[in-house]
């Protein structure tokens, strides 16, 4: 008697070379679509975070003004370094703006060190060669050399009322993103080599709103 024959195992389906190449091509197309989109979304997130940080410093400045009889913080250097200079109550010379405002953004006890990443532009942190000692903001545009209300050396900072008496005060720069294409002097290694937001720099104005300012492409002008 013949034993019953076993059924043949079904053949496994396999990709042909053409199908495999088609799948690879589709993956490549999807990657080409997705990668620029991801980069754009990341850039938008960096820009939003940068604007939030500037608004935070604007609110801190208003609190300082309220506590100091209407006077701006200062005297200050034109370029704001990230590193917090040591607290010295007897110091009557220049201090970086961050030191004056530290108590108003929960950095009161930072006697040394640097301003944390969360308080400044994340794109600036990544793009600056030496981010721990870099220059984060400029306190005026290069072409506004005659307008510096923060004071310098022995000159006292202005009253806020004097600043807002100017008819264009809402458009005037209080702080602007720093990069090496902005200043007229050479600040290589202390700032990003180019604007970190591409075609614009973010600006804090004297009414504490933040707006993008288009990059002109000419070094020394904003």
Short mmCIF file of C-alpha atoms in Angstrom, two decimals:
data_model
loop_
_atom_site.label_atom_id
_atom_site.label_comp_id
_atom_site.label_asym_id
_atom_site.label_seq_id
_atom_site.Cartn_x
_atom_site.Cartn_y
_atom_site.Cartn_z
CA UNK A 1 0.00 0.00 0.00
CA UNK A 2 1.29 3.41 -0.97
CA UNK A 3 1.67 5.88 1.86
CA UNK A 4 -0.17 9.15 1.34
CA UNK A 5 2.05 11.77 -0.24
CA UNK A 6 2.83 14.89 1.77
CA UNK A 7 1.63 18.18 0.35
CA UNK A 8 4.36 20.29 -1.10
CA UNK A 9 5.36 23.32 0.97
CA UNK A 10 4.25 26.56 -0.58
CA UNK A 11 7.04 28.60 -2.05
CA UNK A 12 7.95 31.72 -0.13
CA UNK A 13 7.31 34.95 -1.97
CA UNK A 14 10.49 36.92 -2.60
CA UNK A 15 11.25 40.41 -3.87
CA UNK A 16 12.44 40.63 -7.39
CA UNK A 17 15.35 42.95 -8.14
CA UNK A 18 13.01 45.44 -9.79
CA UNK A 19 10.72 45.49 -6.75
CA UNK A 20 13.69 45.98 -4.42
CA UNK A 21 15.01 48.87 -6.49
CA UNK A 22 11.52 50.40 -6.52
CA UNK A 23 11.31 50.26 -2.71
CA UNK A 24 14.76 51.85 -2.40
CA UNK A 25 13.74 54.61 -4.81
CA UNK A 26 10.56 55.31 -2.82
CA UNK A 27 12.54 55.49 0.44
CA UNK A 28 14.95 57.93 -1.22
CA UNK A 29 12.10 60.12 -2.42
CA UNK A 30 10.48 60.16 1.03
CA UNK A 31 13.81 61.03 2.66
CA UNK A 32 14.33 63.87 0.18
CA UNK A 33 10.90 65.21 1.12
CA UNK A 34 11.21 64.71 4.88
CA UNK A 35 14.77 65.91 5.59
CA UNK A 36 14.22 69.54 4.46
CA UNK A 37 10.88 69.56 6.29
CA UNK A 38 12.50 68.40 9.53
CA UNK A 39 15.22 71.05 9.11
CA UNK A 40 12.61 73.75 8.53
CA UNK A 41 10.61 72.68 11.60
CA UNK A 42 13.77 72.70 13.72
CA UNK A 43 14.64 76.18 12.44
CA UNK A 44 11.15 77.44 13.32
CA UNK A 45 11.47 75.95 16.82
CA UNK A 46 14.87 77.62 17.31
CA UNK A 47 13.45 80.94 16.14
CA UNK A 48 10.47 80.71 18.50
CA UNK A 49 12.73 79.82 21.44
CA UNK A 50 15.04 82.75 20.61
CA UNK A 51 12.12 85.20 20.58
CA UNK A 52 10.90 83.83 23.91
CA UNK A 53 14.33 84.37 25.47
CA UNK A 54 14.46 87.96 24.23
CA UNK A 55 10.99 88.68 25.63
CA UNK A 56 12.14 87.25 28.96
CA UNK A 57 15.07 89.67 29.07
CA UNK A 58 12.73 92.51 28.13
CA UNK A 59 10.44 91.70 31.06
CA UNK A 60 13.48 91.47 33.36
CA UNK A 61 14.62 94.89 32.15
CA UNK A 62 11.22 96.39 32.94
CA UNK A 63 11.36 94.94 36.46
CA UNK A 64 14.85 96.40 36.91
CA UNK A 65 13.61 99.81 35.71
CA UNK A 66 10.69 99.66 38.16
CA UNK A 67 13.08 98.88 41.04
CA UNK A 68 15.60 101.60 40.11
CA UNK A 69 13.46 104.73 39.88
CA UNK A 70 12.93 104.46 36.15
CA UNK A 71 16.60 104.11 35.22
CA UNK A 72 17.96 101.53 32.77
CA UNK A 73 20.52 98.91 33.83
CA UNK A 74 24.09 100.01 33.25
CA UNK A 75 26.72 101.05 32.51
CA UNK A 76 27.22 98.15 30.08
CA UNK A 77 29.51 97.10 27.24
CA UNK A 78 27.88 97.14 23.80
CA UNK A 79 28.35 93.38 23.40
CA UNK A 80 26.75 91.06 25.98
CA UNK A 81 28.87 88.07 26.95
CA UNK A 82 27.24 84.88 28.13
CA UNK A 83 29.66 84.55 31.01
CA UNK A 84 28.41 86.20 34.19
CA UNK A 85 31.02 88.55 35.59
CA UNK A 86 31.47 88.23 39.38
CA UNK A 87 29.11 90.09 41.68
CA UNK A 88 30.83 93.11 43.19
CA UNK A 89 28.59 95.60 45.02
CA UNK A 90 31.38 98.22 45.01
CA UNK A 91 31.90 98.04 41.26
CA UNK A 92 30.96 101.31 39.55
CA UNK A 93 32.35 100.41 36.12
CA UNK A 94 30.85 98.41 33.28
CA UNK A 95 29.10 95.11 33.87
CA UNK A 96 27.50 92.91 31.28
CA UNK A 97 23.74 93.36 31.11
CA UNK A 98 23.06 89.79 32.23
CA UNK A 99 24.63 90.56 35.62
CA UNK A 100 22.23 93.45 36.26
CA UNK A 101 19.22 91.37 35.24
CA UNK A 102 20.23 88.06 36.89
CA UNK A 103 18.04 88.56 40.01
CA UNK A 104 14.98 89.06 37.81
CA UNK A 105 15.32 85.74 35.94
CA UNK A 106 16.07 83.46 38.92
CA UNK A 107 19.86 83.75 38.55
CA UNK A 108 20.34 85.77 41.74
CA UNK A 109 22.82 83.35 43.32
CA UNK A 110 25.01 82.90 40.24
CA UNK A 111 28.15 84.58 41.55
CA UNK A 112 30.12 83.03 38.69
CA UNK A 113 29.54 80.80 35.70
CA UNK A 114 27.49 81.29 32.57
CA UNK A 115 23.91 82.05 31.65
CA UNK A 116 22.13 78.68 31.13
CA UNK A 117 21.14 77.49 27.66
CA UNK A 118 17.44 77.96 28.38
CA UNK A 119 17.94 81.74 28.73
CA UNK A 120 19.50 82.32 25.30
CA UNK A 121 18.99 81.24 21.68
CA UNK A 122 19.60 77.51 21.20
CA UNK A 123 20.75 78.08 17.61
CA UNK A 124 23.35 80.56 18.91
CA UNK A 125 24.67 77.94 21.37
CA UNK A 126 25.22 75.40 18.58
CA UNK A 127 26.74 77.87 16.11
CA UNK A 128 29.19 79.72 18.38
CA UNK A 129 32.78 78.35 18.35
CA UNK A 130 33.24 78.99 22.08
CA UNK A 131 29.69 79.17 23.37
CA UNK A 132 30.65 79.35 27.04
CA UNK A 133 32.50 82.64 26.55
CA UNK A 134 30.67 83.95 23.51
CA UNK A 135 28.84 87.22 22.87
CA UNK A 136 25.10 86.64 22.69
CA UNK A 137 23.53 90.01 21.93
CA UNK A 138 24.45 93.51 20.84
CA UNK A 139 22.74 96.40 22.61
CA UNK A 140 22.34 98.57 19.52
CA UNK A 141 22.75 98.41 15.76
CA UNK A 142 26.23 99.30 14.46
CA UNK A 143 24.80 102.28 12.59
CA UNK A 144 23.20 103.62 15.81
CA UNK A 145 26.51 104.51 17.47
CA UNK A 146 25.10 107.80 18.80
CA UNK A 147 22.25 106.05 20.61
CA UNK A 148 23.35 103.99 23.60
CA UNK A 149 21.12 104.61 26.62
CA UNK A 150 22.72 101.93 28.83
CA UNK A 151 25.64 104.19 29.74
CA UNK A 152 29.36 103.47 29.43
CA UNK A 153 32.19 103.62 31.97
CA UNK A 154 31.49 106.70 34.10
CA UNK A 155 28.40 107.82 32.15
CA UNK A 156 25.11 106.86 33.79
CA UNK A 157 22.38 104.91 32.03
CA UNK A 158 19.41 106.90 30.83
CA UNK A 159 15.99 107.14 32.34
CA UNK A 160 13.47 104.95 30.53
CA UNK A 161 11.29 108.04 30.09
CA UNK A 162 14.06 109.61 27.99
CA UNK A 163 14.18 106.57 25.71
CA UNK A 164 10.45 106.45 25.08
CA UNK A 165 10.29 110.20 24.44
CA UNK A 166 11.73 109.51 20.98
CA UNK A 167 8.94 109.15 18.41
CA UNK A 168 10.53 105.98 16.96
CA UNK A 169 11.21 104.26 20.28
CA UNK A 170 9.01 101.26 19.48
CA UNK A 171 11.15 100.46 16.43
CA UNK A 172 14.53 101.17 18.06
CA UNK A 173 16.79 98.24 18.98
CA UNK A 174 17.21 97.41 22.67
CA UNK A 175 18.93 94.06 21.97
CA UNK A 176 19.73 92.24 18.73
CA UNK A 177 21.06 88.76 17.89
CA UNK A 178 24.85 88.74 17.71
CA UNK A 179 26.93 87.25 14.89
CA UNK A 180 30.23 88.07 13.22
CA UNK A 181 28.55 89.68 10.21
CA UNK A 182 26.80 92.26 12.41
CA UNK A 183 29.52 94.30 14.16
CA UNK A 184 32.00 96.57 12.47
CA UNK A 185 34.83 95.12 14.57
CA UNK A 186 36.17 91.58 14.38
CA UNK A 187 34.58 89.29 16.95
CA UNK A 188 35.55 85.94 15.45
CA UNK A 189 35.25 82.96 17.83
CA UNK A 190 33.04 85.02 20.16
CA UNK A 191 29.93 84.92 17.99
CA UNK A 192 28.46 82.73 15.24
CA UNK A 193 30.09 83.36 11.84
CA UNK A 194 26.75 84.29 10.27
CA UNK A 195 23.13 84.99 11.35
CA UNK A 196 21.79 81.86 13.05
CA UNK A 197 18.25 82.35 11.71
CA UNK A 198 19.30 82.65 8.09
CA UNK A 199 17.64 85.68 6.54
CA UNK A 200 16.86 87.61 9.72
CA UNK A 201 18.03 88.52 13.21
CA UNK A 202 15.65 88.75 16.14
CA UNK A 203 15.36 92.13 17.83
CA UNK A 204 14.02 93.21 21.22
CA UNK A 205 12.52 96.70 21.06
CA UNK A 206 12.04 99.23 23.83
CA UNK A 207 8.36 98.39 24.28
CA UNK A 208 9.58 94.79 24.82
CA UNK A 209 8.07 93.30 21.69
CA UNK A 210 10.30 91.08 19.55
CA UNK A 211 10.45 91.18 15.77
CA UNK A 212 12.62 89.72 13.00
CA UNK A 213 14.91 92.16 11.19
CA UNK A 214 15.92 91.23 7.66
CA UNK A 215 19.62 90.69 7.05
CA UNK A 216 20.87 93.17 4.47
CA UNK A 217 23.89 91.09 3.53
CA UNK A 218 26.31 93.95 4.16
CA UNK A 219 28.76 93.48 7.04
CA UNK A 220 28.37 96.09 9.75
CA UNK A 221 24.68 96.74 9.09
CA UNK A 222 21.65 94.94 10.41
#
